[in-house]
mmCIF file of C-alpha atoms in Angstrom:
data_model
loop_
_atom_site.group_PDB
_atom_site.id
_atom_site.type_symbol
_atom_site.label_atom_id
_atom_site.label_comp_id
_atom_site.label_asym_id
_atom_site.label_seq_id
_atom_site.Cartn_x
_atom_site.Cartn_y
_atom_site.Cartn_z
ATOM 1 C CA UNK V 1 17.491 -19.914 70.830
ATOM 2 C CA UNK V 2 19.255 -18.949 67.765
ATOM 3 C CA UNK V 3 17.901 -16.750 65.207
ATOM 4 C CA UNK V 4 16.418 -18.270 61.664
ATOM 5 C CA UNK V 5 17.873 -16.670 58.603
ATOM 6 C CA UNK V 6 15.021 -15.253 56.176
ATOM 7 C CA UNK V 7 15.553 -15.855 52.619
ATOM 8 C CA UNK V 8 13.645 -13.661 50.550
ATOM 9 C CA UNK V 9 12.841 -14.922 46.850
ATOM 10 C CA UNK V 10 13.461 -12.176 44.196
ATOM 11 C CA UNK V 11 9.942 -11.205 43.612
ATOM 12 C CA UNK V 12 9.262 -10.573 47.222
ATOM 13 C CA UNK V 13 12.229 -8.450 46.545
ATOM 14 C CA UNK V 14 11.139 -6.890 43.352
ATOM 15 C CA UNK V 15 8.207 -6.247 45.128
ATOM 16 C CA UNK V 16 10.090 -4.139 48.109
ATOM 17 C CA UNK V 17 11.728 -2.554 46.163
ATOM 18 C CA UNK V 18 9.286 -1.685 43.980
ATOM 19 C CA UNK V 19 7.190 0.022 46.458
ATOM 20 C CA UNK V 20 9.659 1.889 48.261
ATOM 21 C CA UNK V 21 10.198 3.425 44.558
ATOM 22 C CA UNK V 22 6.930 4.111 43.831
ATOM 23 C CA UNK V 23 5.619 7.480 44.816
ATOM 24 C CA UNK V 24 3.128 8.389 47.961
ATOM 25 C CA UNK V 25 -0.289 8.447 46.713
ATOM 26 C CA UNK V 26 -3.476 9.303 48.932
ATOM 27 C CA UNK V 27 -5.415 7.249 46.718
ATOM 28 C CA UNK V 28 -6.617 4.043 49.089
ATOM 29 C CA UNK V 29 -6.899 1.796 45.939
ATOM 30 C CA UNK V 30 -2.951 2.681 44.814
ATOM 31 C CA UNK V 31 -2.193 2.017 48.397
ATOM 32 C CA UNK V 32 -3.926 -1.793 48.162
ATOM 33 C CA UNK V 33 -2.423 -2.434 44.763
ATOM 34 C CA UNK V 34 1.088 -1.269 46.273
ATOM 35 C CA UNK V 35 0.731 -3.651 49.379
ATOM 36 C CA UNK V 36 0.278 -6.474 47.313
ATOM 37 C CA UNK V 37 3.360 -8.766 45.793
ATOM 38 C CA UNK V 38 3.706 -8.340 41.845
ATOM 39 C CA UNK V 39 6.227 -10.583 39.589
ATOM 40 C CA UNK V 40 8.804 -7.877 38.080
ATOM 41 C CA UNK V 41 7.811 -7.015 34.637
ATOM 42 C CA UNK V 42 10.461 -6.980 31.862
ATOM 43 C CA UNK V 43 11.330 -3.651 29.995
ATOM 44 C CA UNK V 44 9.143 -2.556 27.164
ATOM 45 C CA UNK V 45 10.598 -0.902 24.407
ATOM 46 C CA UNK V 46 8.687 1.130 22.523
ATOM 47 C CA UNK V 47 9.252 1.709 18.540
ATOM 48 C CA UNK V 48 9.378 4.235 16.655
ATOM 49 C CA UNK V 49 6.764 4.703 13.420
ATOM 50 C CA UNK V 50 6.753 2.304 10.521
ATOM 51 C CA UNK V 51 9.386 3.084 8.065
ATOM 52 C CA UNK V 52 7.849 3.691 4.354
ATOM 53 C CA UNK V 53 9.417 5.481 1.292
ATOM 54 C CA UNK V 54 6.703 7.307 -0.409
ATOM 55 C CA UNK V 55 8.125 8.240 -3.817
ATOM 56 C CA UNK V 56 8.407 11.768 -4.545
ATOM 57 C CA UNK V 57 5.426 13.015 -6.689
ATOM 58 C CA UNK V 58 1.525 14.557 -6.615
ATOM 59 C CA UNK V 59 -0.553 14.219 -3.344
ATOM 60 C CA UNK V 60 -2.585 12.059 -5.128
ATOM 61 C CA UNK V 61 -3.725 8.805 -3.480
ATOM 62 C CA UNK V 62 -6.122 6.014 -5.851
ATOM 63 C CA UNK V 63 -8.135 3.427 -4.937
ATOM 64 C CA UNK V 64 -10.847 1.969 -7.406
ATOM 65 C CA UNK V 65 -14.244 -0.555 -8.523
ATOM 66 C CA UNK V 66 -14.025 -2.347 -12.026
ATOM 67 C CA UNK V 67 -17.119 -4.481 -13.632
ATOM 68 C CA UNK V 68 -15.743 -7.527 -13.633
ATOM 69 C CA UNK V 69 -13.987 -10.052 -16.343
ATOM 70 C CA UNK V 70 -15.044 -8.323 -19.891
ATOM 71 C CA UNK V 71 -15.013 -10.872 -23.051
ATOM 72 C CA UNK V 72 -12.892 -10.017 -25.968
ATOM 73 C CA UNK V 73 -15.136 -7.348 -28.063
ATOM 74 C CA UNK V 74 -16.907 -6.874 -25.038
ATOM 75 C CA UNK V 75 -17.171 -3.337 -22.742
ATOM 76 C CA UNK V 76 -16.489 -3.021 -19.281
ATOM 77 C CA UNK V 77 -15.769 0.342 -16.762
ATOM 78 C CA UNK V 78 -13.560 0.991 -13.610
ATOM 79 C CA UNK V 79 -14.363 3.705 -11.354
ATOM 80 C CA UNK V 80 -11.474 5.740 -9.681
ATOM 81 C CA UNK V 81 -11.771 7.361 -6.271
ATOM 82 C CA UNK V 82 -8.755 9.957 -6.654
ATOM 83 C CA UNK V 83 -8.081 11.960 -3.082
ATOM 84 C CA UNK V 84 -5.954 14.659 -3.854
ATOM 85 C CA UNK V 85 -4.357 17.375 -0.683
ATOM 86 C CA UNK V 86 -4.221 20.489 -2.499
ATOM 87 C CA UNK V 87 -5.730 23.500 -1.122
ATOM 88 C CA UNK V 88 -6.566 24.631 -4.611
ATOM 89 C CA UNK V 89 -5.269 24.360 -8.543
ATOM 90 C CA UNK V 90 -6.735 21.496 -10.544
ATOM 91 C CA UNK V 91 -5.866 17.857 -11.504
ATOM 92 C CA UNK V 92 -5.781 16.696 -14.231
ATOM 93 C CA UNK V 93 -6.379 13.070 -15.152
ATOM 94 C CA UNK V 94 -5.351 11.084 -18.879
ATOM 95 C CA UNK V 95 -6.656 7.623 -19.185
ATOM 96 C CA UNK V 96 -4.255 4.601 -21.684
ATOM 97 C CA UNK V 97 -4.401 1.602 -22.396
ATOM 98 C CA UNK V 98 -2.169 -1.110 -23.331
ATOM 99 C CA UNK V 99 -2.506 -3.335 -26.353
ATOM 100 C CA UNK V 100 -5.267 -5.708 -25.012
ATOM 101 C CA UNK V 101 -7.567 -2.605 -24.188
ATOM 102 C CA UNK V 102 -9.242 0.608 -25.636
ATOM 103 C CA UNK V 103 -10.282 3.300 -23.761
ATOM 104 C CA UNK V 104 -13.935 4.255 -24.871
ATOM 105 C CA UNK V 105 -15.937 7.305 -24.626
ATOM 106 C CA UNK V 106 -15.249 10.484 -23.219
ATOM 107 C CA UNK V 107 -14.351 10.120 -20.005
ATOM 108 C CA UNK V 108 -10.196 9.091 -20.737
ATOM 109 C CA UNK V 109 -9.117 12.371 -19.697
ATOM 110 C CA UNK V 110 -10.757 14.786 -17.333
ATOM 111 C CA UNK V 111 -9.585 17.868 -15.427
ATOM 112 C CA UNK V 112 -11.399 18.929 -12.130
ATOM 113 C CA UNK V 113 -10.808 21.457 -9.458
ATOM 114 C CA UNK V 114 -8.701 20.658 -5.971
ATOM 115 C CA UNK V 115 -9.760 22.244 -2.817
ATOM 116 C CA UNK V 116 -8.456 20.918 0.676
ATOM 117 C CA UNK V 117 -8.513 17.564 0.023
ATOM 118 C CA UNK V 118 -11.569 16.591 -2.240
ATOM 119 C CA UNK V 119 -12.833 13.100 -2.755
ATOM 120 C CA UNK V 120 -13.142 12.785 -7.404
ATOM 121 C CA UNK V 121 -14.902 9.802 -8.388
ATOM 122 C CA UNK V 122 -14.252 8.981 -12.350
ATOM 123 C CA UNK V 123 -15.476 6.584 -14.309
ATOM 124 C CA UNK V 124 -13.242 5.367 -17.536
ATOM 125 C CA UNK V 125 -15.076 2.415 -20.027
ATOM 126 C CA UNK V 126 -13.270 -0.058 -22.356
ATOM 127 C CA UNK V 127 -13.261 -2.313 -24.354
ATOM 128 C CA UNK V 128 -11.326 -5.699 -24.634
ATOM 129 C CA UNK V 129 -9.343 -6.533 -27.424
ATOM 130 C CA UNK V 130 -7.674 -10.273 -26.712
ATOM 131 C CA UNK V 131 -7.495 -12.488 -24.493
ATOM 132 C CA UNK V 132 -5.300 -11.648 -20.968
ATOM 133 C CA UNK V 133 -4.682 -9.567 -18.313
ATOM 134 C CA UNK V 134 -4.205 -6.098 -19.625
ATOM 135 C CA UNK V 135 -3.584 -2.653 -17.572
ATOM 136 C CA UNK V 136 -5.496 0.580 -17.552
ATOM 137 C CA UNK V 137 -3.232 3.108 -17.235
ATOM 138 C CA UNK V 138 -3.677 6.031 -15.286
ATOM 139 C CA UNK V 139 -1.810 9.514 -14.547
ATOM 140 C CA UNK V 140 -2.691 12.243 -12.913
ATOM 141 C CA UNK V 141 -0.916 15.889 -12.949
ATOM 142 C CA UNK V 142 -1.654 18.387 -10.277
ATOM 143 C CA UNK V 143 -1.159 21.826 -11.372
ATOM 144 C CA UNK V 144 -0.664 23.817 -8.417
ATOM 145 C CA UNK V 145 0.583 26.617 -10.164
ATOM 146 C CA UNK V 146 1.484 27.597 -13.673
ATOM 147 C CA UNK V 147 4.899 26.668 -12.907
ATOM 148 C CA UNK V 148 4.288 23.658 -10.972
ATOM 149 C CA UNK V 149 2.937 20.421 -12.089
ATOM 150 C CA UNK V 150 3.613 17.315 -9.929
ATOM 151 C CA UNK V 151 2.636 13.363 -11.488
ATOM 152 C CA UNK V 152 1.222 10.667 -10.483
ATOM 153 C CA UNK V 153 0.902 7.522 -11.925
ATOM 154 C CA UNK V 154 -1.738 4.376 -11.677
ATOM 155 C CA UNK V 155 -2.841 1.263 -12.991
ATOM 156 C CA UNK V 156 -5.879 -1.003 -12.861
ATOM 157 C CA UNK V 157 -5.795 -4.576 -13.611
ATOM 158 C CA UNK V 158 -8.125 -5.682 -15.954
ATOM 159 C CA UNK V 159 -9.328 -9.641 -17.305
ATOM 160 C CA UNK V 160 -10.402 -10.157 -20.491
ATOM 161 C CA UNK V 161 -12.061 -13.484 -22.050
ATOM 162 C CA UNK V 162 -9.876 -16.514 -21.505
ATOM 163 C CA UNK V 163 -7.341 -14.731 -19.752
ATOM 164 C CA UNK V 164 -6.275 -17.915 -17.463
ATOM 165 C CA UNK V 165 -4.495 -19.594 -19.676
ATOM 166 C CA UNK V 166 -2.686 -16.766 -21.440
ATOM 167 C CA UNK V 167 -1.210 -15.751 -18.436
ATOM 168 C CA UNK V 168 -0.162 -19.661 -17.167
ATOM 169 C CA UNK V 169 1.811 -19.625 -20.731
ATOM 170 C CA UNK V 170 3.177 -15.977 -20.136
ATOM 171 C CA UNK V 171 4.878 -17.239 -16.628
ATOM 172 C CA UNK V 172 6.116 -20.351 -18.646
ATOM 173 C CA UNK V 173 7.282 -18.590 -20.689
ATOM 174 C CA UNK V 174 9.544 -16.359 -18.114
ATOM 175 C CA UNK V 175 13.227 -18.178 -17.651
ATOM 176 C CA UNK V 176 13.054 -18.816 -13.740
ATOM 177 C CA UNK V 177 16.428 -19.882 -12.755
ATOM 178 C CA UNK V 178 17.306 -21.732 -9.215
ATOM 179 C CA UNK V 179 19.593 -19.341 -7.006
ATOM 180 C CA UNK V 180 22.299 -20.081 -4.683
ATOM 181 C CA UNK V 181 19.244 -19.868 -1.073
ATOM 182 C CA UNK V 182 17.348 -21.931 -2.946
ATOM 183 C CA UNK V 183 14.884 -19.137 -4.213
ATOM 184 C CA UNK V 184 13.943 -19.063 -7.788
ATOM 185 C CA UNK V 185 14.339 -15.797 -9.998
ATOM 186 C CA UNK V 186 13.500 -14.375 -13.407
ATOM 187 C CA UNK V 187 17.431 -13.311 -14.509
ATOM 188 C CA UNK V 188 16.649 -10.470 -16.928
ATOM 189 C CA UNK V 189 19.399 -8.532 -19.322
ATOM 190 C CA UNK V 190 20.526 -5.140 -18.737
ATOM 191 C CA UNK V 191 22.890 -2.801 -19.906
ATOM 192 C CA UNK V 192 24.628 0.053 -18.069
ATOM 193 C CA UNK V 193 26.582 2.560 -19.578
ATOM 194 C CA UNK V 194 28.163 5.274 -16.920
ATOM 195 C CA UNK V 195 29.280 8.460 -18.708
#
């Protein structure tokens, strides 16, 4: 009688092999999982953390609640949750507004007191002024020190009256121009003078 070659697949292989790397465990439930065949898994590689650029400026992080649409001549508020990380000093916070808004009332600028990370809600009103989507500015300045003052900057988007078509006419407006991939792009001016 002449003896049958055995051909062994790769995963029965894997699987030998596998075990005789594995280490000796007294656990009986290790020892069942280790008896029994498993398909090679692939390598995992793990990645490193998300890449972001913060830009340089105040710990100062916004998020924040407006009223709603306002009609021209009519009043609206935002409120601003501002978390600062400051173990102490104070912030100080300036309200603006572009042409299609006015700041009202006497909450536009406001300076509290930073302590390990506090929580600020403020609440800024305006008033429309024409039709469109116009920005509330907002910055924010923590003085740390006398010496030090670091910025940050914000703005709130803001409808008033009949701001839909406005806005369709401003993008008309806007010379998009067809690009080489296909893509379209607003081609702006510039000027650069290196000295």
């Amino acid at each position: 009688m002449k003896p049958t070659p055995r051909i062994f697949s790769l995963t029965a292989l894997a699987a030998i092999l596998a075990a005789c790397a594995a280490p000796a465990s007294t656990d009986g439930a290790a020892e069942a999982n280790a008896a029994t065949p498993s398909v090679a898994s692939k390598p995992v590689a793990k990645l490193g953390p998300a890449i972001s650029t913060i830009k340089p400026g105040a710990s100062v992080s916004f998020s924040h609640e407006t009223s709603g649409p306002v009609d021209v001549d009519g009043n609206g508020y935002v409120t601003i949750t501002v978390n600062e990380g400051y173990p102490g000093g104070t912030l100080e916070l300036v309200a603006s507004a572009n042409g299609g808004l006015e700041v009202v009332g006497p909450g536009a600028i406001q300076t509290v007191s930073m302590a390990n990370g506090t929580t600020h809600s403020w609440r800024v009103d305006y008033r429309g002024l024409s039709d469109g989507v116009h920005y509330l500015n907002i910055a924010a300045t923590a003085n740390v020190s006398s010496d030090v003052g670091e910025m940050r900057g914000y703005a709130v988007r803001v409808e008033v009256g009949d701001w839909k078509p406005v806005e369709a006419a401003r993008e008309a407006a806007k010379s998009m121009q067809e690009q080489a991939s296909g893509e379209m792009a607003v081609i702006m001016e510039a000027e650069e003078t290196i000295e």
